[in-house]
Amino acid sequence: MNFEALKPKLKSIISQENLDINHRLTEVCDLLQTQVDTYDWVGFYFKNGDKRELILKAFAGEPTDHTVIPFGKGICGQVAESNQNFVVDDVSAQDNYIACSINVKSEVVIPLFLNGENIGQIDIDSNTKKAFSKEDEDFLAWVNTQVSQQLEA
């Protein structure tokens, strides 16, 4: 799927102010998971208040037991501390990886900022090794910017 073709659809979903933000985020996850071949699981985690943990707010794909992730644990927990994109070409090579499914081969996590603060992230799992490129990173950063603008409004 061409990312440019998805952008208008995503903007339309995210800007539906008559729906609560979690509903919109779930629709974003559903769209990405169904329209991008290598996006087998898509989720949004957000910082849990002042606690050093992330809470899963919306996702598409197989249910996960990892609804709360402490900062520093797994790829998501590392991004919560580093504030940097993290692309994992082969999850089996990561010591600090939390396995959500035995089928997952690669993962990308992009932080979501609001007013300069890392408040969450989008997390994508793929059942294909080396599934993510710089184009995926840029696109997902764009998605997070759209989400952030709605949270700011």
CSV table of N, CA and C in Angstrom, one decimal:
chain,number,residue,atom,x,y,z
A,1,MET,N,0.8,-1.2,0.0
A,1,MET,CA,0.0,0.0,0.0
A,1,MET,C,0.9,1.2,0.0
A,2,ASN,N,0.5,2.2,-0.8
A,2,ASN,CA,1.2,3.4,-0.9
A,2,ASN,C,0.8,4.3,0.3
A,3,PHE,N,1.8,4.7,1.1
A,3,PHE,CA,1.6,5.5,2.3
A,3,PHE,C,0.9,6.9,1.9
A,4,GLU,N,1.2,7.5,0.8
A,4,GLU,CA,0.6,8.7,0.4
A,4,GLU,C,-0.9,8.5,0.2
A,5,ALA,N,-1.3,7.4,-0.3
A,5,ALA,CA,-2.7,7.1,-0.5
A,5,ALA,C,-3.5,6.9,0.8
A,6,LEU,N,-2.8,6.5,1.8
A,6,LEU,CA,-3.4,6.3,3.1
A,6,LEU,C,-3.6,7.6,3.9
A,7,LYS,N,-2.7,8.6,3.6
A,7,LYS,CA,-2.8,9.8,4.5
A,7,LYS,C,-4.1,10.5,4.5
A,8,PRO,N,-4.8,10.7,3.4
A,8,PRO,CA,-6.2,11.3,3.5
A,8,PRO,C,-7.1,10.5,4.3
A,9,LYS,N,-7.1,9.2,4.2
A,9,LYS,CA,-8.0,8.3,5.0
A,9,LYS,C,-7.7,8.4,6.5
A,10,LEU,N,-6.4,8.4,6.8
A,10,LEU,CA,-6.0,8.6,8.2
A,10,LEU,C,-6.4,9.9,8.8
A,11,LYS,N,-6.1,11.0,8.0
A,11,LYS,CA,-6.5,12.3,8.5
A,11,LYS,C,-8.0,12.4,8.7
A,12,SER,N,-8.8,11.8,7.9
A,12,SER,CA,-10.3,11.8,8.0
A,12,SER,C,-10.7,11.0,9.3
A,13,ILE,N,-10.0,9.9,9.6
A,13,ILE,CA,-10.3,9.2,10.8
A,13,ILE,C,-9.9,10.0,12.0
A,14,ILE,N,-8.7,10.5,12.1
A,14,ILE,CA,-8.2,11.2,13.2
A,14,ILE,C,-9.0,12.5,13.5
A,15,SER,N,-9.5,13.1,12.5
A,15,SER,CA,-10.2,14.4,12.7
A,15,SER,C,-11.7,14.3,13.1
A,16,GLN,N,-12.2,13.1,13.3
A,16,GLN,CA,-13.6,12.9,13.6
A,16,GLN,C,-13.8,13.2,15.1
A,17,GLU,N,-14.0,14.5,15.3
A,17,GLU,CA,-14.1,14.9,16.7
A,17,GLU,C,-15.4,14.4,17.4
A,18,ASN,N,-16.3,13.9,16.7
A,18,ASN,CA,-17.5,13.4,17.3
A,18,ASN,C,-17.3,12.0,18.0
A,19,LEU,N,-16.1,11.4,17.7
A,19,LEU,CA,-15.7,10.1,18.3
A,19,LEU,C,-14.6,10.4,19.3
A,20,ASP,N,-14.6,9.6,20.4
A,20,ASP,CA,-13.5,9.8,21.4
A,20,ASP,C,-12.2,9.4,20.8
A,21,ILE,N,-11.1,9.9,21.4
A,21,ILE,CA,-9.8,9.6,20.8
A,21,ILE,C,-9.4,8.1,20.7
A,22,ASN,N,-9.8,7.4,21.7
A,22,ASN,CA,-9.5,5.9,21.7
A,22,ASN,C,-10.2,5.2,20.6
A,23,HIS,N,-11.4,5.6,20.3
A,23,HIS,CA,-12.1,5.0,19.1
A,23,HIS,C,-11.4,5.4,17.8
A,24,ARG,N,-11.0,6.6,17.7
A,24,ARG,CA,-10.3,7.1,16.5
A,24,ARG,C,-8.9,6.3,16.4
A,25,LEU,N,-8.2,6.2,17.5
A,25,LEU,CA,-7.0,5.4,17.5
A,25,LEU,C,-7.2,4.0,17.1
A,26,THR,N,-8.2,3.4,17.5
A,26,THR,CA,-8.5,2.0,17.1
A,26,THR,C,-8.8,1.9,15.6
A,27,GLU,N,-9.5,2.9,15.1
A,27,GLU,CA,-9.8,2.9,13.7
A,27,GLU,C,-8.5,3.1,12.9
A,28,VAL,N,-7.6,3.9,13.4
A,28,VAL,CA,-6.2,4.1,12.7
A,28,VAL,C,-5.5,2.8,12.7
A,29,CYS,N,-5.5,2.1,13.9
A,29,CYS,CA,-4.8,0.8,14.0
A,29,CYS,C,-5.4,-0.2,13.0
A,30,ASP,N,-6.7,-0.2,12.9
A,30,ASP,CA,-7.4,-1.2,12.0
A,30,ASP,C,-7.0,-0.9,10.5
A,31,LEU,N,-7.0,0.4,10.2
A,31,LEU,CA,-6.7,0.8,8.8
A,31,LEU,C,-5.3,0.4,8.5
A,32,LEU,N,-4.3,0.7,9.3
A,32,LEU,CA,-2.9,0.3,9.1
A,32,LEU,C,-2.7,-1.2,9.0
A,33,GLN,N,-3.4,-1.9,9.9
A,33,GLN,CA,-3.2,-3.3,10.0
A,33,GLN,C,-3.8,-4.0,8.8
A,34,THR,N,-4.9,-3.5,8.2
A,34,THR,CA,-5.5,-4.2,7.1
A,34,THR,C,-5.0,-3.7,5.8
A,35,GLN,N,-4.4,-2.5,5.7
A,35,GLN,CA,-4.0,-1.9,4.4
A,35,GLN,C,-2.5,-2.0,4.1
A,36,VAL,N,-1.7,-2.3,5.1
A,36,VAL,CA,-0.2,-2.4,4.9
A,36,VAL,C,0.1,-3.9,5.2
A,37,ASP,N,0.6,-4.6,4.1
A,37,ASP,CA,0.8,-6.0,4.2
A,37,ASP,C,1.7,-6.5,5.3
A,38,THR,N,2.7,-5.7,5.7
A,38,THR,CA,3.7,-6.2,6.7
A,38,THR,C,3.3,-5.7,8.1
A,39,TYR,N,2.2,-5.0,8.3
A,39,TYR,CA,1.8,-4.5,9.6
A,39,TYR,C,0.8,-5.6,10.2
A,40,ASP,N,1.3,-6.5,10.9
A,40,ASP,CA,0.5,-7.6,11.4
A,40,ASP,C,-0.2,-7.3,12.7
A,41,TRP,N,0.4,-6.4,13.5
A,41,TRP,CA,-0.1,-5.9,14.8
A,41,TRP,C,0.2,-4.4,14.9
A,42,VAL,N,-0.8,-3.6,15.2
A,42,VAL,CA,-0.6,-2.1,15.3
A,42,VAL,C,-1.2,-1.7,16.6
A,43,GLY,N,-0.4,-1.0,17.4
A,43,GLY,CA,-1.0,-0.5,18.7
A,43,GLY,C,-0.4,0.9,19.1
A,44,PHE,N,-1.2,1.6,19.9
A,44,PHE,CA,-0.8,2.8,20.5
A,44,PHE,C,-0.7,2.6,22.0
A,45,TYR,N,0.5,2.9,22.6
A,45,TYR,CA,0.7,2.9,24.0
A,45,TYR,C,0.9,4.3,24.4
A,46,PHE,N,0.4,4.6,25.7
A,46,PHE,CA,0.6,6.0,26.2
A,46,PHE,C,1.1,5.9,27.6
A,47,LYS,N,1.8,6.9,28.0
A,47,LYS,CA,2.3,7.0,29.4
A,47,LYS,C,1.2,7.0,30.3
A,48,ASN,N,1.3,6.3,31.4
A,48,ASN,CA,0.3,6.2,32.4
A,48,ASN,C,0.5,7.3,33.5
A,49,GLY,N,0.0,8.5,33.2
A,49,GLY,CA,0.1,9.6,34.2
A,49,GLY,C,1.6,9.8,34.6
A,50,ASP,N,1.8,9.8,35.9
A,50,ASP,CA,3.2,10.0,36.4
A,50,ASP,C,3.9,8.7,36.6
A,51,LYS,N,3.3,7.6,36.4
A,51,LYS,CA,3.9,6.3,36.5
A,51,LYS,C,4.9,6.1,35.4
A,52,ARG,N,6.0,5.3,35.7
A,52,ARG,CA,7.0,5.0,34.6
A,52,ARG,C,6.5,3.7,33.9
A,53,GLU,N,5.4,3.8,33.3
A,53,GLU,CA,4.8,2.7,32.5
A,53,GLU,C,4.0,3.1,31.4
A,54,LEU,N,3.8,2.3,30.4
A,54,LEU,CA,2.9,2.5,29.3
A,54,LEU,C,1.7,1.7,29.4
A,55,ILE,N,0.6,2.2,28.9
A,55,ILE,CA,-0.7,1.5,28.9
A,55,ILE,C,-1.2,1.4,27.4
A,56,LEU,N,-1.6,0.2,27.0
A,56,LEU,CA,-2.1,0.0,25.7
A,56,LEU,C,-3.5,0.6,25.6
A,57,LYS,N,-3.7,1.6,24.7
A,57,LYS,CA,-5.0,2.3,24.5
A,57,LYS,C,-5.8,1.8,23.3
A,58,ALA,N,-5.1,1.4,22.3
A,58,ALA,CA,-5.8,0.9,21.1
A,58,ALA,C,-4.9,0.0,20.3
A,59,PHE,N,-5.5,-1.0,19.6
A,59,PHE,CA,-4.7,-1.9,18.8
A,59,PHE,C,-5.6,-2.6,17.8
A,60,ALA,N,-4.9,-3.2,16.8
A,60,ALA,CA,-5.5,-4.1,15.8
A,60,ALA,C,-4.6,-5.2,15.6
A,61,GLY,N,-5.2,-6.4,15.5
A,61,GLY,CA,-4.4,-7.6,15.4
A,61,GLY,C,-4.7,-8.6,16.6
A,62,GLU,N,-3.9,-9.6,16.8
A,62,GLU,CA,-4.2,-10.5,17.8
A,62,GLU,C,-4.1,-9.8,19.2
A,63,PRO,N,-5.0,-10.2,20.1
A,63,PRO,CA,-4.9,-9.7,21.5
A,63,PRO,C,-3.6,-10.0,22.1
A,64,THR,N,-3.1,-9.1,23.0
A,64,THR,CA,-1.8,-9.2,23.7
A,64,THR,C,-2.0,-9.2,25.2
A,65,ASP,N,-1.1,-9.9,25.9
A,65,ASP,CA,-1.1,-9.8,27.3
A,65,ASP,C,-0.4,-8.6,27.8
A,66,HIS,N,0.4,-7.9,26.9
A,66,HIS,CA,1.2,-6.8,27.2
A,66,HIS,C,0.5,-5.5,27.1
A,67,THR,N,-0.4,-5.3,28.1
A,67,THR,CA,-1.2,-4.1,28.1
A,67,THR,C,-0.6,-3.0,29.0
A,68,VAL,N,0.3,-3.4,29.8
A,68,VAL,CA,1.1,-2.5,30.7
A,68,VAL,C,2.6,-2.8,30.5
A,69,ILE,N,3.4,-1.9,30.1
A,69,ILE,CA,4.8,-2.1,29.9
A,69,ILE,C,5.6,-1.1,30.7
A,70,PRO,N,6.5,-1.6,31.6
A,70,PRO,CA,7.3,-0.7,32.4
A,70,PRO,C,8.4,0.0,31.5
A,71,PHE,N,8.7,1.3,31.8
A,71,PHE,CA,9.7,2.0,31.1
A,71,PHE,C,11.0,1.1,31.1
A,72,GLY,N,11.7,1.1,30.0
A,72,GLY,CA,13.0,0.3,29.9
A,72,GLY,C,12.8,-1.1,29.5
A,73,LYS,N,11.6,-1.7,29.6
A,73,LYS,CA,11.4,-3.1,29.3
A,73,LYS,C,10.9,-3.2,27.9
A,74,GLY,N,11.5,-4.1,27.1
A,74,GLY,CA,11.1,-4.3,25.7
A,74,GLY,C,11.4,-3.1,24.8
A,75,ILE,N,11.0,-3.2,23.6
A,75,ILE,CA,11.3,-2.2,22.6
A,75,ILE,C,10.5,-0.9,23.0
A,76,CYS,N,9.2,-1.1,23.4
A,76,CYS,CA,8.4,0.0,23.7
A,76,CYS,C,8.9,0.7,25.0
A,77,GLY,N,9.3,0.0,26.0
A,77,GLY,CA,9.8,0.6,27.2
A,77,GLY,C,11.1,1.3,27.0
A,78,GLN,N,11.9,0.8,26.0
A,78,GLN,CA,13.2,1.5,25.7
A,78,GLN,C,12.9,2.8,25.0
A,79,VAL,N,11.9,2.8,24.1
A,79,VAL,CA,11.6,4.1,23.4
A,79,VAL,C,11.0,5.1,24.3
A,80,ALA,N,10.3,4.6,25.4
A,80,ALA,CA,9.8,5.6,26.4
A,80,ALA,C,10.9,6.3,27.1
A,81,GLU,N,12.1,5.7,27.2
A,81,GLU,CA,13.2,6.3,27.8
A,81,GLU,C,14.1,7.1,26.8
A,82,SER,N,14.3,6.5,25.7
A,82,SER,CA,15.2,7.1,24.7
A,82,SER,C,14.7,8.3,23.9
A,83,ASN,N,13.3,8.3,23.7
A,83,ASN,CA,12.7,9.3,22.8
A,83,ASN,C,13.1,9.1,21.4
A,84,GLN,N,13.6,8.0,21.0
A,84,GLN,CA,14.1,7.8,19.6
A,84,GLN,C,13.3,6.6,19.0
A,85,ASN,N,13.2,6.7,17.6
A,85,ASN,CA,12.6,5.6,16.9
A,85,ASN,C,13.5,4.4,17.1
A,86,PHE,N,12.8,3.2,17.1
A,86,PHE,CA,13.6,2.0,17.3
A,86,PHE,C,13.0,1.0,16.2
A,87,VAL,N,13.9,0.6,15.3
A,87,VAL,CA,13.5,-0.4,14.3
A,87,VAL,C,14.3,-1.7,14.6
A,88,VAL,N,13.6,-2.8,14.7
A,88,VAL,CA,14.2,-4.1,15.0
A,88,VAL,C,14.0,-5.0,13.8
A,89,ASP,N,15.1,-5.3,13.0
A,89,ASP,CA,14.9,-6.1,11.8
A,89,ASP,C,14.7,-7.6,12.2
A,90,ASP,N,15.2,-8.0,13.3
A,90,ASP,CA,15.0,-9.4,13.8
A,90,ASP,C,14.9,-9.4,15.3
A,91,VAL,N,13.7,-9.6,15.8
A,91,VAL,CA,13.4,-9.6,17.2
A,91,VAL,C,14.2,-10.7,18.0
A,92,SER,N,14.6,-11.8,17.3
A,92,SER,CA,15.3,-12.8,18.0
A,92,SER,C,16.7,-12.4,18.4
A,93,ALA,N,17.2,-11.3,17.8
A,93,ALA,CA,18.5,-10.8,18.1
A,93,ALA,C,18.5,-9.8,19.2
A,94,GLN,N,17.3,-9.5,19.8
A,94,GLN,CA,17.2,-8.5,20.8
A,94,GLN,C,17.1,-9.2,22.2
A,95,ASP,N,18.0,-8.7,23.1
A,95,ASP,CA,18.0,-9.3,24.5
A,95,ASP,C,16.8,-8.8,25.3
A,96,ASN,N,16.4,-7.6,25.1
A,96,ASN,CA,15.4,-6.9,25.9
A,96,ASN,C,14.1,-6.9,25.1
A,97,TYR,N,13.7,-7.9,24.4
A,97,TYR,CA,12.5,-8.0,23.6
A,97,TYR,C,11.4,-8.7,24.4
A,98,ILE,N,10.2,-8.2,24.4
A,98,ILE,CA,9.0,-8.8,25.0
A,98,ILE,C,8.2,-9.5,23.8
A,99,ALA,N,8.2,-10.8,23.8
A,99,ALA,CA,7.5,-11.5,22.7
A,99,ALA,C,6.0,-11.4,22.9
A,100,CYS,N,5.3,-10.9,21.9
A,100,CYS,CA,3.9,-10.8,21.9
A,100,CYS,C,3.3,-12.0,21.2
A,101,SER,N,4.0,-12.5,20.3
A,101,SER,CA,3.6,-13.7,19.5
A,101,SER,C,4.8,-14.4,18.9
A,102,ILE,N,4.8,-15.7,18.8
A,102,ILE,CA,5.9,-16.4,18.3
A,102,ILE,C,6.1,-16.1,16.8
A,103,ASN,N,5.1,-15.5,16.2
A,103,ASN,CA,5.1,-15.2,14.7
A,103,ASN,C,5.8,-13.9,14.4
A,104,VAL,N,6.0,-13.1,15.4
A,104,VAL,CA,6.6,-11.7,15.2
A,104,VAL,C,8.1,-11.9,14.9
A,105,LYS,N,8.5,-11.3,13.8
A,105,LYS,CA,9.9,-11.3,13.3
A,105,LYS,C,10.6,-10.0,13.4
A,106,SER,N,9.8,-8.9,13.2
A,106,SER,CA,10.4,-7.5,13.3
A,106,SER,C,9.4,-6.6,13.9
A,107,GLU,N,10.0,-5.4,14.4
A,107,GLU,CA,9.1,-4.4,15.1
A,107,GLU,C,9.7,-3.0,14.8
A,108,VAL,N,8.8,-2.1,14.8
A,108,VAL,CA,9.1,-0.7,14.8
A,108,VAL,C,8.3,0.1,15.8
A,109,VAL,N,9.0,0.9,16.6
A,109,VAL,CA,8.3,1.8,17.6
A,109,VAL,C,8.7,3.2,17.4
A,110,ILE,N,7.7,4.1,17.2
A,110,ILE,CA,7.9,5.5,17.0
A,110,ILE,C,7.3,6.3,18.1
A,111,PRO,N,8.1,7.1,18.8
A,111,PRO,CA,7.5,7.9,19.9
A,111,PRO,C,6.5,9.0,19.4
A,112,LEU,N,5.6,9.3,20.3
A,112,LEU,CA,4.6,10.3,20.0
A,112,LEU,C,4.8,11.4,21.0
A,113,PHE,N,5.0,12.6,20.5
A,113,PHE,CA,5.3,13.8,21.3
A,113,PHE,C,4.1,14.7,21.3
A,114,LEU,N,3.9,15.3,22.5
A,114,LEU,CA,2.9,16.4,22.6
A,114,LEU,C,3.6,17.5,23.4
A,115,ASN,N,3.7,18.7,22.8
A,115,ASN,CA,4.4,19.8,23.4
A,115,ASN,C,5.9,19.5,23.8
A,116,GLY,N,6.5,18.7,23.0
A,116,GLY,CA,7.9,18.3,23.2
A,116,GLY,C,8.1,17.1,24.2
A,117,GLU,N,7.0,16.6,24.8
A,117,GLU,CA,7.1,15.5,25.7
A,117,GLU,C,6.7,14.2,25.1
A,118,ASN,N,7.5,13.2,25.3
A,118,ASN,CA,7.1,11.8,24.8
A,118,ASN,C,6.0,11.3,25.7
A,119,ILE,N,4.8,11.3,25.1
A,119,ILE,CA,3.6,10.8,25.8
A,119,ILE,C,3.1,9.4,25.5
A,120,GLY,N,3.7,8.9,24.4
A,120,GLY,CA,3.3,7.6,23.9
A,120,GLY,C,4.0,7.1,22.7
A,121,GLN,N,3.5,6.2,22.0
A,121,GLN,CA,4.2,5.6,20.8
A,121,GLN,C,3.2,4.8,20.0
A,122,ILE,N,3.6,4.6,18.8
A,122,ILE,CA,2.9,3.7,17.9
A,122,ILE,C,3.9,2.5,17.8
A,123,ASP,N,3.3,1.3,17.9
A,123,ASP,CA,4.1,0.1,17.9
A,123,ASP,C,3.6,-0.8,16.8
A,124,ILE,N,4.4,-1.3,15.9
A,124,ILE,CA,4.0,-2.2,14.8
A,124,ILE,C,4.9,-3.4,14.9
A,125,ASP,N,4.2,-4.6,14.8
A,125,ASP,CA,4.9,-5.9,14.8
A,125,ASP,C,4.6,-6.4,13.4
A,126,SER,N,5.6,-7.1,12.9
A,126,SER,CA,5.5,-7.8,11.6
A,126,SER,C,5.9,-9.2,11.7
A,127,ASN,N,5.3,-10.1,11.0
A,127,ASN,CA,5.7,-11.5,10.9
A,127,ASN,C,6.7,-11.7,9.8
A,128,THR,N,7.3,-10.6,9.3
A,128,THR,CA,8.3,-10.7,8.3
A,128,THR,C,9.6,-10.0,8.8
A,129,LYS,N,10.7,-10.7,8.7
A,129,LYS,CA,12.0,-10.1,9.1
A,129,LYS,C,12.3,-8.8,8.2
A,130,LYS,N,12.9,-7.9,8.8
A,130,LYS,CA,13.4,-6.6,8.0
A,130,LYS,C,12.2,-6.0,7.3
A,131,ALA,N,11.0,-5.9,8.0
A,131,ALA,CA,9.8,-5.4,7.3
A,131,ALA,C,9.8,-3.9,7.2
A,132,PHE,N,10.6,-3.2,7.9
A,132,PHE,CA,10.4,-1.7,8.0
A,132,PHE,C,11.6,-1.0,7.5
A,133,SER,N,11.2,0.1,6.7
A,133,SER,CA,12.2,0.9,6.1
A,133,SER,C,12.2,2.4,6.7
A,134,LYS,N,13.0,3.2,6.2
A,134,LYS,CA,13.0,4.6,6.5
A,134,LYS,C,11.6,5.2,6.1
A,135,GLU,N,11.1,4.8,5.0
A,135,GLU,CA,9.8,5.2,4.6
A,135,GLU,C,8.7,4.9,5.6
A,136,ASP,N,8.8,3.7,6.3
A,136,ASP,CA,7.8,3.4,7.3
A,136,ASP,C,8.0,4.3,8.5
A,137,GLU,N,9.2,4.5,8.9
A,137,GLU,CA,9.5,5.4,10.0
A,137,GLU,C,8.9,6.8,9.8
A,138,ASP,N,9.2,7.4,8.6
A,138,ASP,CA,8.7,8.7,8.3
A,138,ASP,C,7.2,8.7,8.3
A,139,PHE,N,6.6,7.7,7.7
A,139,PHE,CA,5.1,7.7,7.6
A,139,PHE,C,4.5,7.6,9.0
A,140,LEU,N,5.1,6.7,9.9
A,140,LEU,CA,4.5,6.5,11.2
A,140,LEU,C,4.8,7.8,12.1
A,141,ALA,N,5.9,8.5,11.9
A,141,ALA,CA,6.1,9.8,12.6
A,141,ALA,C,5.0,10.8,12.1
A,142,TRP,N,4.7,10.7,10.8
A,142,TRP,CA,3.6,11.6,10.3
A,142,TRP,C,2.3,11.2,11.0
A,143,VAL,N,2.0,10.0,11.1
A,143,VAL,CA,0.8,9.5,11.8
A,143,VAL,C,0.7,10.1,13.3
A,144,ASN,N,1.9,9.9,14.0
A,144,ASN,CA,1.9,10.4,15.3
A,144,ASN,C,1.7,11.9,15.4
A,145,THR,N,2.2,12.6,14.5
A,145,THR,CA,2.0,14.1,14.4
A,145,THR,C,0.5,14.4,14.3
A,146,GLN,N,-0.2,13.7,13.4
A,146,GLN,CA,-1.6,13.9,13.3
A,146,GLN,C,-2.3,13.6,14.6
A,147,VAL,N,-2.0,12.5,15.2
A,147,VAL,CA,-2.6,12.1,16.5
A,147,VAL,C,-2.3,13.2,17.6
A,148,SER,N,-1.1,13.7,17.6
A,148,SER,CA,-0.7,14.7,18.6
A,148,SER,C,-1.5,16.0,18.4
A,149,GLN,N,-1.7,16.4,17.2
A,149,GLN,CA,-2.5,17.6,16.9
A,149,GLN,C,-3.9,17.5,17.4
A,150,GLN,N,-4.5,16.3,17.4
A,150,GLN,CA,-5.8,16.1,17.9
A,150,GLN,C,-5.8,16.1,19.4
A,151,LEU,N,-4.8,15.6,20.0
A,151,LEU,CA,-4.7,15.6,21.5
A,151,LEU,C,-4.5,17.0,22.0
A,152,GLU,N,-3.8,17.8,21.2
A,152,GLU,CA,-3.5,19.2,21.6
A,152,GLU,C,-4.8,20.0,21.5
A,153,ALA,N,-5.7,19.7,20.6
A,153,ALA,CA,-6.8,20.5,20.3
A,153,ALA,C,-7.8,20.6,21.5
